[in-house]
Tab-separated table of C-alpha atoms in Angstrom:
chain	number	residue	atom	x	y	z
A	142	MET	CA	-28.301	-27.465	-34.251
A	143	TYR	CA	-29.609	-31.002	-33.800
A	144	SER	CA	-27.332	-34.034	-33.763
A	145	ILE	CA	-27.921	-36.577	-36.505
A	146	ALA	CA	-29.487	-39.048	-34.077
A	147	ALA	CA	-31.685	-36.318	-32.618
A	148	ARG	CA	-32.886	-35.367	-36.096
A	149	GLY	CA	-33.855	-38.961	-36.789
A	150	GLN	CA	-35.687	-39.214	-33.476
A	151	TRP	CA	-37.488	-35.916	-34.113
A	152	LEU	CA	-38.657	-37.158	-37.518
A	153	VAL	CA	-39.894	-40.426	-36.017
A	154	GLN	CA	-41.933	-38.463	-33.457
A	155	CYS	CA	-43.228	-36.242	-36.236
A	156	LEU	CA	-44.470	-39.290	-38.148
A	157	SER	CA	-45.833	-41.287	-35.231
A	158	CYS	CA	-49.133	-39.398	-35.336
A	159	PHE	CA	-50.512	-41.134	-38.432
A	160	SER	CA	-50.202	-44.893	-38.010
A	161	GLY	CA	-53.450	-45.393	-39.923
A	162	VAL	CA	-52.307	-43.979	-43.259
A	163	ALA	CA	-53.609	-45.915	-46.279
A	164	ARG	CA	-51.357	-48.407	-48.043
A	165	SER	CA	-51.739	-46.961	-51.523
A	166	PHE	CA	-48.515	-44.969	-51.769
A	167	CYS	CA	-48.609	-42.557	-54.688
A	168	SER	CA	-51.200	-44.672	-56.511
A	169	ARG	CA	-52.059	-41.953	-59.061
A	170	THR	CA	-55.634	-43.177	-59.431
A	171	TYR	CA	-57.726	-40.053	-58.952
A	172	PHE	CA	-60.387	-41.212	-61.375
A	173	GLY	CA	-60.071	-44.960	-61.051
A	174	ASP	CA	-58.202	-45.317	-64.323
A	175	GLY	CA	-55.351	-47.158	-62.747
A	176	VAL	CA	-52.899	-45.014	-64.632
A	177	ASP	CA	-50.263	-42.523	-63.673
A	178	ASP	CA	-51.528	-39.012	-64.367
A	179	GLY	CA	-48.006	-37.741	-64.862
A	180	PHE	CA	-47.088	-36.416	-61.430
A	181	MET	CA	-43.576	-37.418	-60.436
A	182	SER	CA	-43.864	-39.792	-57.505
A	183	VAL	CA	-41.306	-40.114	-54.740
A	184	GLU	CA	-40.216	-43.404	-56.278
A	185	GLY	CA	-39.972	-41.806	-59.711
A	186	LEU	CA	-37.638	-39.171	-58.345
A	187	LEU	CA	-35.393	-41.783	-56.756
A	188	ASN	CA	-35.378	-43.635	-60.065
A	189	GLY	CA	-34.636	-40.539	-62.110
A	190	ASP	CA	-31.670	-39.554	-59.981
A	191	TRP	CA	-29.882	-42.806	-60.744
A	192	LYS	CA	-30.790	-43.386	-64.379
A	193	SER	CA	-27.718	-44.316	-66.338
A	194	GLN	CA	-27.150	-42.817	-69.747
A	195	GLU	CA	-28.080	-45.584	-72.181
A	196	ILE	CA	-27.645	-43.497	-75.325
A	197	ASP	CA	-24.657	-44.420	-77.432
A	198	PHE	CA	-23.088	-41.732	-79.628
A	199	PRO	CA	-19.740	-43.303	-80.506
A	200	ASP	CA	-19.079	-41.121	-83.520
A	201	ALA	CA	-20.768	-37.883	-82.500
A	202	LYS	CA	-18.221	-35.436	-81.175
A	203	PRO	CA	-19.258	-33.035	-78.416
A	204	GLU	CA	-19.707	-29.407	-79.228
A	205	THR	CA	-16.647	-27.285	-78.603
A	206	GLU	CA	-16.304	-23.623	-77.834
A	207	ASN	CA	-14.617	-21.081	-80.032
A	208	SER	CA	-12.070	-18.525	-78.943
A	209	HIS	CA	-14.803	-16.060	-78.011
A	210	GLY	CA	-16.321	-18.408	-75.448
A	211	GLY	CA	-19.371	-19.312	-77.563
A	212	HIS	CA	-20.307	-22.551	-79.291
A	213	SER	CA	-18.607	-23.418	-82.550
A	214	TRP	CA	-21.422	-23.286	-85.085
A	215	GLY	CA	-19.293	-25.195	-87.566
A	216	ASN	CA	-18.972	-28.148	-85.216
A	217	PHE	CA	-22.636	-27.911	-84.271
A	218	ASN	CA	-23.742	-27.952	-87.903
A	219	GLY	CA	-21.335	-30.779	-88.651
A	220	ARG	CA	-22.740	-32.875	-85.815
A	221	ARG	CA	-26.308	-32.136	-86.907
A	222	SER	CA	-25.432	-33.147	-90.449
A	223	PHE	CA	-23.846	-36.375	-89.194
A	224	LEU	CA	-26.916	-37.265	-87.127
A	225	GLY	CA	-29.167	-36.504	-90.073
A	226	ASN	CA	-27.135	-38.791	-92.338
A	227	VAL	CA	-27.254	-41.629	-89.805
A	228	ARG	CA	-31.019	-41.314	-89.405
A	229	GLY	CA	-31.394	-41.308	-93.156
A	230	ASP	CA	-29.368	-44.539	-93.358
A	231	ALA	CA	-31.471	-46.028	-90.569
A	232	GLU	CA	-34.654	-45.307	-92.540
A	233	LYS	CA	-33.194	-47.086	-95.582
A	234	VAL	CA	-32.361	-50.106	-93.417
A	235	LEU	CA	-35.871	-50.194	-91.943
A	236	VAL	CA	-37.407	-50.070	-95.439
A	237	ILE	CA	-35.314	-53.089	-96.469
A	238	LEU	CA	-36.177	-55.037	-93.309
A	239	GLN	CA	-39.885	-54.395	-93.869
A	240	GLN	CA	-39.595	-56.144	-97.266
A	241	GLU	CA	-38.116	-59.288	-95.725
A	242	GLY	CA	-39.954	-62.388	-96.896
A	243	PRO	CA	-39.892	-65.315	-99.359
A	244	GLY	CA	-37.880	-64.440	-102.448
A	245	TYR	CA	-36.272	-61.359	-100.904
A	246	ASP	CA	-32.704	-61.438	-99.595
A	247	ALA	CA	-32.599	-58.669	-96.977
A	248	LYS	CA	-28.966	-59.420	-96.117
A	249	ALA	CA	-27.863	-58.882	-99.729
A	250	ALA	CA	-29.928	-55.684	-99.900
A	251	LEU	CA	-28.277	-54.394	-96.725
A	252	ASN	CA	-24.843	-55.144	-98.168
A	253	ASP	CA	-25.733	-53.265	-101.344
A	254	LEU	CA	-26.461	-50.122	-99.299
A	255	GLN	CA	-22.744	-49.829	-98.502
A	256	ILE	CA	-23.466	-47.765	-95.413
A	257	ARG	CA	-21.130	-47.248	-92.509
A	258	VAL	CA	-22.325	-49.223	-89.473
A	259	SER	CA	-21.921	-47.386	-86.176
A	260	GLY	CA	-23.325	-47.653	-82.686
A	261	LEU	CA	-25.666	-44.772	-83.445
A	262	LEU	CA	-26.979	-46.415	-86.632
A	263	VAL	CA	-27.642	-49.692	-84.782
A	264	ARG	CA	-29.428	-47.782	-82.047
A	265	GLU	CA	-31.633	-45.867	-84.510
A	266	VAL	CA	-32.653	-49.031	-86.375
A	267	LEU	CA	-33.403	-51.049	-83.238
A	268	LEU	CA	-35.341	-48.169	-81.702
A	269	GLY	CA	-37.315	-47.874	-84.942
A	270	ILE	CA	-38.313	-51.539	-84.656
A	271	LEU	CA	-39.009	-51.265	-80.931
A	272	ARG	CA	-41.479	-48.426	-81.481
A	273	THR	CA	-43.545	-50.479	-83.936
A	274	ILE	CA	-44.038	-53.627	-81.833
A	275	ASN	CA	-47.646	-54.636	-81.205
A	276	CYS	CA	-49.542	-57.870	-80.580
A	277	ALA	CA	-49.970	-58.572	-84.277
A	278	ASN	CA	-46.366	-58.121	-85.433
A	279	LYS	CA	-44.268	-58.914	-82.346
A	280	THR	CA	-42.834	-62.197	-83.681
A	281	ARG	CA	-41.857	-60.638	-86.997
A	282	CYS	CA	-40.327	-57.598	-85.259
A	283	ALA	CA	-38.177	-59.857	-83.083
A	284	LYS	CA	-36.931	-61.786	-86.146
A	285	LEU	CA	-36.164	-58.650	-88.151
A	286	ALA	CA	-34.372	-57.016	-85.222
A	287	TYR	CA	-32.211	-60.080	-84.638
A	288	LYS	CA	-31.439	-60.412	-88.363
A	289	PHE	CA	-30.165	-56.828	-88.411
A	290	PHE	CA	-28.360	-57.298	-85.073
A	291	VAL	CA	-26.429	-60.289	-86.461
A	292	TRP	CA	-25.717	-58.591	-89.796
A	293	SER	CA	-24.439	-55.370	-88.200
A	294	GLY	CA	-22.239	-57.328	-85.798
A	295	GLN	CA	-20.480	-58.928	-88.769
A	296	GLN	CA	-19.480	-55.614	-90.364
A	297	GLU	CA	-15.896	-54.378	-90.366
A	298	ASN	CA	-14.749	-51.779	-87.839
A	299	TYR	CA	-17.845	-52.258	-85.726
A	300	ARG	CA	-18.441	-54.143	-82.499
A	301	HIS	CA	-21.703	-54.239	-80.596
A	302	THR	CA	-21.832	-52.348	-77.288
A	303	ALA	CA	-23.672	-53.263	-74.104
A	304	ASN	CA	-26.275	-50.672	-75.142
A	305	SER	CA	-26.885	-52.528	-78.411
A	306	TYR	CA	-27.439	-55.748	-76.482
A	307	HIS	CA	-29.833	-53.981	-74.138
A	308	LEU	CA	-31.905	-52.692	-77.056
A	309	ILE	CA	-32.223	-56.097	-78.735
A	310	MET	CA	-33.029	-57.616	-75.325
A	311	LYS	CA	-35.789	-55.022	-74.863
A	312	ILE	CA	-37.195	-55.929	-78.282
A	313	PHE	CA	-37.210	-59.624	-77.318
A	314	ALA	CA	-38.833	-58.764	-73.990
A	315	ASP	CA	-41.595	-56.697	-75.626
A	316	SER	CA	-42.066	-59.459	-78.215
A	317	GLU	CA	-42.297	-62.056	-75.414
A	318	GLU	CA	-39.321	-63.960	-76.794
A	319	PHE	CA	-37.955	-64.641	-73.321
A	320	LYS	CA	-35.724	-67.625	-74.110
A	321	ALA	CA	-34.006	-65.639	-76.869
A	322	MET	CA	-33.577	-62.741	-74.447
A	323	TRP	CA	-31.827	-64.968	-71.893
A	324	ARG	CA	-29.587	-66.425	-74.586
A	325	LEU	CA	-28.440	-62.885	-75.311
A	326	VAL	CA	-27.526	-62.420	-71.660
A	327	ASP	CA	-25.383	-65.556	-71.817
A	328	GLU	CA	-23.837	-64.330	-75.061
A	329	MET	CA	-23.006	-60.970	-73.489
A	330	ILE	CA	-21.179	-62.679	-70.640
A	331	GLU	CA	-19.354	-65.104	-72.971
A	332	LYS	CA	-18.104	-62.196	-75.104
A	333	GLY	CA	-16.864	-60.260	-72.094
A	334	TYR	CA	-19.561	-57.594	-71.865
A	335	PRO	CA	-20.409	-56.532	-68.316
A	336	THR	CA	-23.989	-56.962	-67.177
A	337	THR	CA	-25.238	-53.719	-65.641
A	338	ALA	CA	-28.154	-52.341	-63.673
A	339	ARG	CA	-29.823	-51.770	-67.049
A	340	THR	CA	-29.442	-55.468	-67.920
A	341	PHE	CA	-30.967	-56.422	-64.601
A	342	ASN	CA	-33.803	-53.947	-65.029
A	343	ILE	CA	-34.800	-55.358	-68.442
A	344	LEU	CA	-34.782	-58.911	-67.088
A	345	ILE	CA	-36.659	-58.175	-63.880
A	346	CYS	CA	-39.405	-56.374	-65.811
A	347	THR	CA	-40.225	-59.637	-67.607
A	348	CYS	CA	-40.607	-61.615	-64.371
A	349	GLY	CA	-44.299	-61.798	-63.595
A	350	GLU	CA	-43.907	-64.508	-60.971
A	351	ALA	CA	-42.244	-63.692	-57.658
A	352	GLY	CA	-40.283	-66.955	-57.742
A	353	LEU	CA	-38.785	-66.185	-61.141
A	354	ALA	CA	-37.878	-62.641	-60.074
A	355	LYS	CA	-36.120	-64.034	-57.020
A	356	ARG	CA	-34.030	-66.379	-59.179
A	357	VAL	CA	-32.970	-63.430	-61.360
A	358	VAL	CA	-31.943	-61.503	-58.245
A	359	GLU	CA	-29.953	-64.454	-56.908
A	360	ARG	CA	-28.132	-64.783	-60.221
A	361	PHE	CA	-27.073	-61.138	-60.205
A	362	ILE	CA	-26.046	-61.208	-56.544
A	363	LYS	CA	-23.661	-64.061	-57.345
A	364	SER	CA	-22.535	-62.669	-60.712
A	365	LYS	CA	-18.846	-61.886	-61.137
A	366	THR	CA	-19.481	-59.713	-64.203
A	367	PHE	CA	-22.147	-57.403	-62.734
A	368	ASN	CA	-21.014	-53.809	-63.243
A	369	TYR	CA	-23.174	-52.024	-60.658
A	370	ARG	CA	-21.841	-48.483	-61.202
A	371	PRO	CA	-22.833	-45.752	-60.359
A	372	PHE	CA	-24.205	-47.492	-57.266
A	373	LYS	CA	-22.176	-48.115	-54.123
A	374	HIS	CA	-22.513	-51.889	-54.462
A	375	SER	CA	-24.522	-54.489	-56.373
A	376	PHE	CA	-27.250	-54.621	-53.740
A	377	ASN	CA	-28.122	-50.948	-54.191
A	378	ALA	CA	-28.303	-51.430	-57.969
A	379	ILE	CA	-30.658	-54.381	-57.489
A	380	LEU	CA	-32.773	-52.603	-54.868
A	381	HIS	CA	-33.154	-49.608	-57.153
A	382	SER	CA	-34.274	-51.761	-60.092
A	383	LEU	CA	-36.767	-53.615	-57.889
A	384	LEU	CA	-38.259	-50.282	-56.835
A	385	VAL	CA	-38.743	-49.404	-60.513
A	386	VAL	CA	-40.886	-52.525	-61.021
A	387	SER	CA	-42.681	-52.307	-57.648
A	388	GLN	CA	-41.219	-55.553	-56.255
A	389	TYR	CA	-41.554	-54.370	-52.660
A	390	LYS	CA	-41.500	-57.739	-50.906
A	391	LEU	CA	-38.436	-58.753	-52.885
A	392	ILE	CA	-36.764	-55.520	-51.762
A	393	GLU	CA	-37.131	-56.726	-48.166
A	394	TRP	CA	-35.543	-60.073	-49.032
A	395	VAL	CA	-32.631	-58.468	-50.912
A	396	TYR	CA	-31.976	-56.172	-47.957
A	397	GLN	CA	-31.700	-59.173	-45.650
A	398	GLN	CA	-29.244	-60.814	-48.071
A	399	MET	CA	-27.296	-57.567	-48.131
A	400	LEU	CA	-26.906	-57.611	-44.345
A	401	ILE	CA	-25.906	-61.293	-44.416
A	402	GLU	CA	-23.159	-60.381	-46.904
A	403	CYS	CA	-22.003	-57.666	-44.455
A	404	HIS	CA	-22.785	-54.723	-46.738
A	405	SER	CA	-23.764	-51.544	-44.917
A	406	PRO	CA	-26.803	-49.554	-46.070
A	407	ASP	CA	-26.365	-45.955	-47.180
A	408	ILE	CA	-28.899	-43.147	-47.561
A	409	LEU	CA	-30.134	-44.497	-50.921
A	410	THR	CA	-30.688	-47.926	-49.373
A	411	TYR	CA	-32.717	-46.427	-46.544
A	412	ASN	CA	-34.812	-44.291	-48.902
A	413	ILE	CA	-35.683	-47.298	-51.079
A	414	LEU	CA	-36.490	-49.417	-48.030
A	415	MET	CA	-38.753	-46.730	-46.591
A	416	CYS	CA	-40.640	-46.513	-49.886
A	417	ALA	CA	-41.099	-50.291	-49.854
A	418	LYS	CA	-42.203	-50.428	-46.206
A	419	PHE	CA	-44.757	-47.689	-46.742
A	420	ARG	CA	-46.064	-49.357	-49.893
A	421	LEU	CA	-46.516	-52.564	-47.925
A	422	GLY	CA	-48.315	-50.725	-45.127
A	423	LYS	CA	-45.602	-51.583	-42.567
A	424	LEU	CA	-45.537	-48.202	-40.855
A	425	ASP	CA	-43.986	-49.464	-37.634
A	426	GLN	CA	-41.004	-50.743	-39.638
A	427	PHE	CA	-40.988	-47.485	-41.619
A	428	HIS	CA	-40.537	-45.575	-38.342
A	429	ARG	CA	-37.838	-47.937	-37.109
A	430	LEU	CA	-35.890	-47.521	-40.358
A	431	LEU	CA	-35.993	-43.752	-39.984
A	432	ASP	CA	-34.699	-44.041	-36.431
A	433	GLU	CA	-32.020	-46.536	-37.476
A	434	MET	CA	-30.890	-44.222	-40.262
A	435	GLY	CA	-30.226	-41.461	-37.725
A	436	ARG	CA	-28.382	-43.804	-35.350
A	437	SER	CA	-26.220	-45.002	-38.272
A	438	GLY	CA	-25.031	-41.429	-38.858
A	439	PHE	CA	-27.117	-40.508	-41.895
A	440	SER	CA	-28.993	-37.234	-42.095
A	441	PRO	CA	-32.218	-37.150	-44.115
A	442	ASP	CA	-31.483	-35.959	-47.639
A	443	PHE	CA	-33.570	-34.324	-50.353
A	444	HIS	CA	-35.323	-37.608	-51.133
A	445	THR	CA	-35.907	-38.590	-47.513
A	446	PHE	CA	-37.716	-35.332	-46.820
A	447	ASN	CA	-39.727	-35.812	-50.005
A	448	ILE	CA	-40.841	-39.264	-48.829
A	449	LEU	CA	-41.817	-37.899	-45.405
A	450	LEU	CA	-43.800	-35.021	-46.908
A	451	HIS	CA	-45.693	-37.415	-49.131
A	452	VAL	CA	-46.509	-39.638	-46.163
A	453	LEU	CA	-47.703	-36.702	-44.075
A	454	GLY	CA	-49.747	-35.364	-46.988
A	455	LYS	CA	-51.440	-38.705	-47.649
A	456	GLY	CA	-52.091	-38.967	-43.911
A	457	ASP	CA	-53.800	-35.533	-43.937
A	458	LYS	CA	-51.379	-34.113	-41.359
A	459	PRO	CA	-50.810	-30.523	-42.543
A	460	LEU	CA	-49.562	-29.261	-39.161
A	461	ALA	CA	-46.934	-32.003	-38.916
A	462	ALA	CA	-45.966	-31.246	-42.509
A	463	LEU	CA	-45.553	-27.548	-41.685
A	464	ASN	CA	-43.296	-28.483	-38.757
A	465	LEU	CA	-41.251	-30.686	-41.068
A	466	LEU	CA	-40.848	-27.884	-43.627
A	467	ASN	CA	-39.622	-25.573	-40.855
A	468	HIS	CA	-37.240	-28.280	-39.663
A	469	MET	CA	-35.849	-28.623	-43.182
A	470	LYS	CA	-34.978	-24.928	-43.204
A	471	GLU	CA	-33.286	-25.248	-39.794
A	472	VAL	CA	-30.996	-28.017	-41.032
A	473	GLY	CA	-30.129	-26.192	-44.255
A	474	CYS	CA	-32.366	-28.053	-46.689
A	475	ASP	CA	-34.640	-25.395	-48.181
A	476	PRO	CA	-37.898	-26.890	-49.472
A	477	SER	CA	-38.053	-26.905	-53.270
A	478	VAL	CA	-41.001	-26.787	-55.642
A	479	LEU	CA	-40.851	-30.580	-55.708
A	480	HIS	CA	-41.217	-30.830	-51.917
A	481	PHE	CA	-44.231	-28.526	-51.919
A	482	THR	CA	-45.745	-30.353	-54.899
A	483	THR	CA	-45.306	-33.732	-53.211
A	484	LEU	CA	-47.018	-32.451	-50.072
A	485	ILE	CA	-49.855	-30.779	-51.988
A	486	ASP	CA	-50.356	-33.943	-54.032
A	487	GLY	CA	-50.692	-36.037	-50.877
A	488	LEU	CA	-53.081	-33.581	-49.216
A	489	SER	CA	-55.130	-33.412	-52.423
A	490	ARG	CA	-55.485	-37.177	-52.421
A	491	ALA	CA	-56.589	-36.949	-48.804
A	492	GLY	CA	-59.271	-34.451	-49.877
A	493	ASN	CA	-57.891	-31.507	-47.908
A	494	LEU	CA	-58.037	-28.713	-50.499
A	495	ASP	CA	-57.878	-25.993	-47.830
A	496	ALA	CA	-54.446	-27.266	-46.799
A	497	CYS	CA	-53.458	-27.524	-50.467
A	498	ASN	CA	-54.327	-23.856	-50.941
A	499	TYR	CA	-52.398	-22.880	-47.819
A	500	PHE	CA	-49.174	-24.575	-48.941
A	501	PHE	CA	-49.636	-23.385	-52.519
A	502	ASP	CA	-49.738	-19.808	-51.189
A	503	GLU	CA	-46.806	-20.498	-48.850
A	504	MET	CA	-44.561	-21.666	-51.665
A	505	ASN	CA	-45.352	-18.501	-53.603
A	506	LYS	CA	-44.567	-16.353	-50.548
A	507	HIS	CA	-41.182	-18.033	-50.181
A	508	GLY	CA	-40.249	-17.334	-53.790
A	509	CYS	CA	-40.804	-20.921	-54.892
A	510	THR	CA	-42.583	-20.621	-58.244
A	511	PRO	CA	-45.107	-23.398	-58.984
A	512	ASP	CA	-44.285	-25.352	-62.128
A	513	VAL	CA	-46.581	-27.182	-64.536
A	514	VAL	CA	-46.612	-30.303	-62.335
A	515	CYS	CA	-47.644	-28.335	-59.249
A	516	TYR	CA	-50.402	-26.532	-61.139
A	517	THR	CA	-51.611	-29.847	-62.552
A	518	VAL	CA	-51.800	-31.352	-59.062
A	519	MET	CA	-53.869	-28.396	-57.845
A	520	ILE	CA	-56.118	-28.408	-60.911
A	521	THR	CA	-56.723	-32.155	-60.627
A	522	GLY	CA	-57.623	-31.764	-56.954
A	523	TYR	CA	-60.278	-29.182	-57.835
A	524	ILE	CA	-61.628	-31.355	-60.671
A	525	VAL	CA	-61.970	-34.338	-58.331
A	526	ALA	CA	-63.789	-32.137	-55.830
A	527	GLY	CA	-66.165	-30.892	-58.551
A	528	GLU	CA	-64.880	-27.310	-58.370
A	529	LEU	CA	-64.394	-26.702	-62.081
A	530	GLU	CA	-64.445	-22.896	-61.846
A	531	LYS	CA	-61.451	-22.844	-59.495
A	532	ALA	CA	-59.654	-25.314	-61.753
A	533	GLU	CA	-60.274	-23.011	-64.732
A	534	GLU	CA	-58.954	-20.020	-62.791
A	535	LEU	CA	-55.728	-21.884	-62.012
A	536	PHE	CA	-55.488	-23.086	-65.614
A	537	ASP	CA	-55.650	-19.488	-66.869
A	538	GLU	CA	-53.223	-18.351	-64.156
A	539	MET	CA	-50.564	-20.896	-65.065
A	540	ILE	CA	-50.626	-19.811	-68.715
A	541	THR	CA	-50.407	-16.138	-67.687
A	542	ARG	CA	-47.361	-16.999	-65.535
A	543	GLY	CA	-45.638	-18.748	-68.426
A	544	GLN	CA	-46.292	-22.335	-67.372
A	545	LEU	CA	-47.600	-24.151	-70.435
A	546	PRO	CA	-50.059	-26.976	-69.645
A	547	ASN	CA	-48.918	-30.502	-70.483
A	548	VAL	CA	-50.990	-33.462	-71.658
A	549	PHE	CA	-51.885	-34.382	-68.054
A	550	THR	CA	-53.115	-30.870	-67.300
A	551	TYR	CA	-55.327	-30.985	-70.381
A	552	ASN	CA	-56.580	-34.440	-69.478
A	553	SER	CA	-57.756	-33.192	-66.068
A	554	MET	CA	-59.398	-30.125	-67.571
A	555	ILE	CA	-61.147	-32.088	-70.337
A	556	ARG	CA	-62.401	-34.615	-67.804
A	557	GLY	CA	-63.722	-31.813	-65.609
A	558	LEU	CA	-65.472	-30.152	-68.538
A	559	CYS	CA	-67.079	-33.460	-69.525
A	560	MET	CA	-68.221	-34.066	-65.955
A	561	ALA	CA	-69.895	-30.634	-66.060
A	562	GLY	CA	-71.548	-31.443	-69.402
A	563	ARG	CA	-69.546	-28.795	-71.278
A	564	PHE	CA	-68.631	-31.056	-74.184
A	565	ASP	CA	-68.204	-28.293	-76.774
A	566	LYS	CA	-65.594	-26.641	-74.577
A	567	ALA	CA	-63.883	-30.013	-74.002
A	568	CYS	CA	-63.598	-30.649	-77.761
A	569	LEU	CA	-62.363	-27.090	-78.264
A	570	MET	CA	-59.667	-27.667	-75.631
A	571	LEU	CA	-58.467	-30.712	-77.576
A	572	LYS	CA	-57.870	-28.480	-80.597
A	573	GLU	CA	-56.304	-25.800	-78.388
A	574	MET	CA	-53.704	-28.140	-76.931
A	575	GLU	CA	-52.641	-29.283	-80.398
A	576	PHE	CA	-52.382	-25.652	-81.484
A	577	ARG	CA	-50.013	-25.103	-78.541
A	578	GLY	CA	-47.867	-28.034	-79.683
A	579	CYS	CA	-49.051	-30.465	-76.991
A	580	ASN	CA	-49.861	-33.886	-78.486
A	581	PRO	CA	-52.844	-35.762	-76.981
A	582	ASN	CA	-52.141	-39.256	-75.644
A	583	PHE	CA	-54.363	-42.324	-75.481
A	584	LEU	CA	-55.636	-41.490	-71.988
A	585	LEU	CA	-56.852	-38.079	-73.081
A	586	TYR	CA	-58.566	-39.432	-76.194
A	587	SER	CA	-60.248	-42.248	-74.265
A	588	THR	CA	-61.406	-39.790	-71.592
A	589	LEU	CA	-63.106	-37.608	-74.178
A	590	VAL	CA	-64.542	-40.430	-76.295
A	591	SER	CA	-65.901	-42.336	-73.270
A	592	ASN	CA	-67.624	-39.262	-71.877
A	593	LEU	CA	-69.090	-38.299	-75.252
A	594	ARG	CA	-70.445	-41.808	-75.791
A	595	ASN	CA	-71.898	-41.977	-72.275
A	596	ALA	CA	-73.680	-38.675	-72.956
A	597	GLY	CA	-75.132	-40.055	-76.184
A	598	LYS	CA	-73.059	-37.763	-78.385
A	599	LEU	CA	-72.038	-40.500	-80.818
A	600	SER	CA	-71.297	-38.278	-83.817
A	601	GLU	CA	-68.901	-36.159	-81.726
A	602	ALA	CA	-67.286	-39.333	-80.350
A	603	HIS	CA	-66.784	-40.693	-83.875
A	604	GLU	CA	-65.239	-37.391	-84.933
A	605	VAL	CA	-62.674	-37.708	-82.136
A	606	ILE	CA	-62.067	-41.320	-83.172
A	607	ARG	CA	-61.384	-40.244	-86.752
A	608	HIS	CA	-58.921	-37.740	-85.355
A	609	MET	CA	-57.272	-40.555	-83.393
A	610	VAL	CA	-56.850	-42.599	-86.561
A	611	GLU	CA	-54.891	-39.723	-88.077
A	612	LYS	CA	-52.712	-39.538	-84.954
A	613	GLY	CA	-52.016	-43.279	-84.786
A	614	GLN	CA	-53.971	-43.922	-81.571
A	615	TYR	CA	-56.699	-46.057	-83.179
A	616	ILE	CA	-55.406	-49.508	-82.143
A	617	HIS	CA	-55.219	-48.456	-78.486
A	618	LEU	CA	-58.755	-47.110	-78.604
A	619	VAL	CA	-60.226	-50.302	-80.056
A	620	SER	CA	-58.525	-52.454	-77.444
A	621	LYS	CA	-59.330	-50.267	-74.450
A	622	ILE	CA	-62.764	-48.663	-74.822
A	623	LYS	CA	-65.536	-51.116	-74.033
A	624	GLY	CA	-68.518	-51.353	-76.300
A	625	TYR	CA	-66.909	-49.666	-79.286
A	626	ARG	CA	-67.720	-51.202	-82.645
A	627	ARG	CA	-65.950	-50.172	-85.804
A	628	CYS	CA	-68.322	-48.249	-88.070
């Protein structure tokens, strides 16, 4: 077996062969849309592993088991009934808030409801408002949300939670009421609520300017009320949040502050730093971090290997990737479907479909069943390469093997069909996905409408648009698709 330092050195040597890899780490822009096509990036995985549970169910009791070891259906039904009642009350509250205006006393109407205010009710109402925010109503939504927030906080036997504050802060952020949002932060601190990684994340997402983001970071570094759990220390919580919002240069600065404060990096710190260095195109520093990690006594973990496989895939280094997969097995970290998918995704972006096929077959041989994300990566690679027939074969195969396509799979297939001029089949696939219970998103609609319009099939495009109106996607279409005029 290798020593930890030797493992780190071996990985550095493995990666040294591709110093010219492109800077666009996991850009997700196969078709130039500038959007994420739904494949979990290395950063997304790091984010997902440390997401705190922001859902507040103060009155909902967990399900218990009966004497026979099964779930108590009485408790389950009781909980379902409770949740249904709360959501019903939330709908009544939202109806009242929507009537707010001159001559209407919403506060008196809320009092007349005589409902029980709970953390779950507050969450349902605020989420209901949050979902409706758009450019036209953002100011009104912010006012209505705050009116309800104040009213609910005045009710007996109820006290706002940190989660409630985070929701109203998110509403202010989405409504661009930034001063009000910061006042809430001050109010939280004054009332003894701890600021958390979630608080920081909401604030940092509103900081468009690097200077403003840096001031937010400095404030949280110095904060005495920053509850950074479940992270090792406040710096890891901040680094993680900065990764979420792609503040890579600020990650470097925070790391330097962390060392000045004599905090030692752990494996999460190193993984975040390596993501940032690769994003910034600083491959020499990427290699040094990997070496330093080994010297500091840290073995590469699940995420580290995932990062390395992505880098090797994007660098079109299938042989080095194969060596790394073998090394993972030697050190007791069996490659998962995610590792193979990450590698195949990178190789697909590099245009090496032969290598993609090889590793796709390898994962099957090793009993690692491809999931919907892996199939979507493969299908998208074939679509980009103009090999629609192979994409269709894989599409049929995944359904046969019980992997139901998601909206991103359908988007790739519909785009491929449009590129091949098979518009009837593309429109039929839109109906098929809805029949299977998969709801189209804006990207899919815009893909189909844009291609139909470009092909001169205006009546078909308008039919899809009418369908979008029914599904509530109309506003997005008008604002995004160039040249569209309302008929």
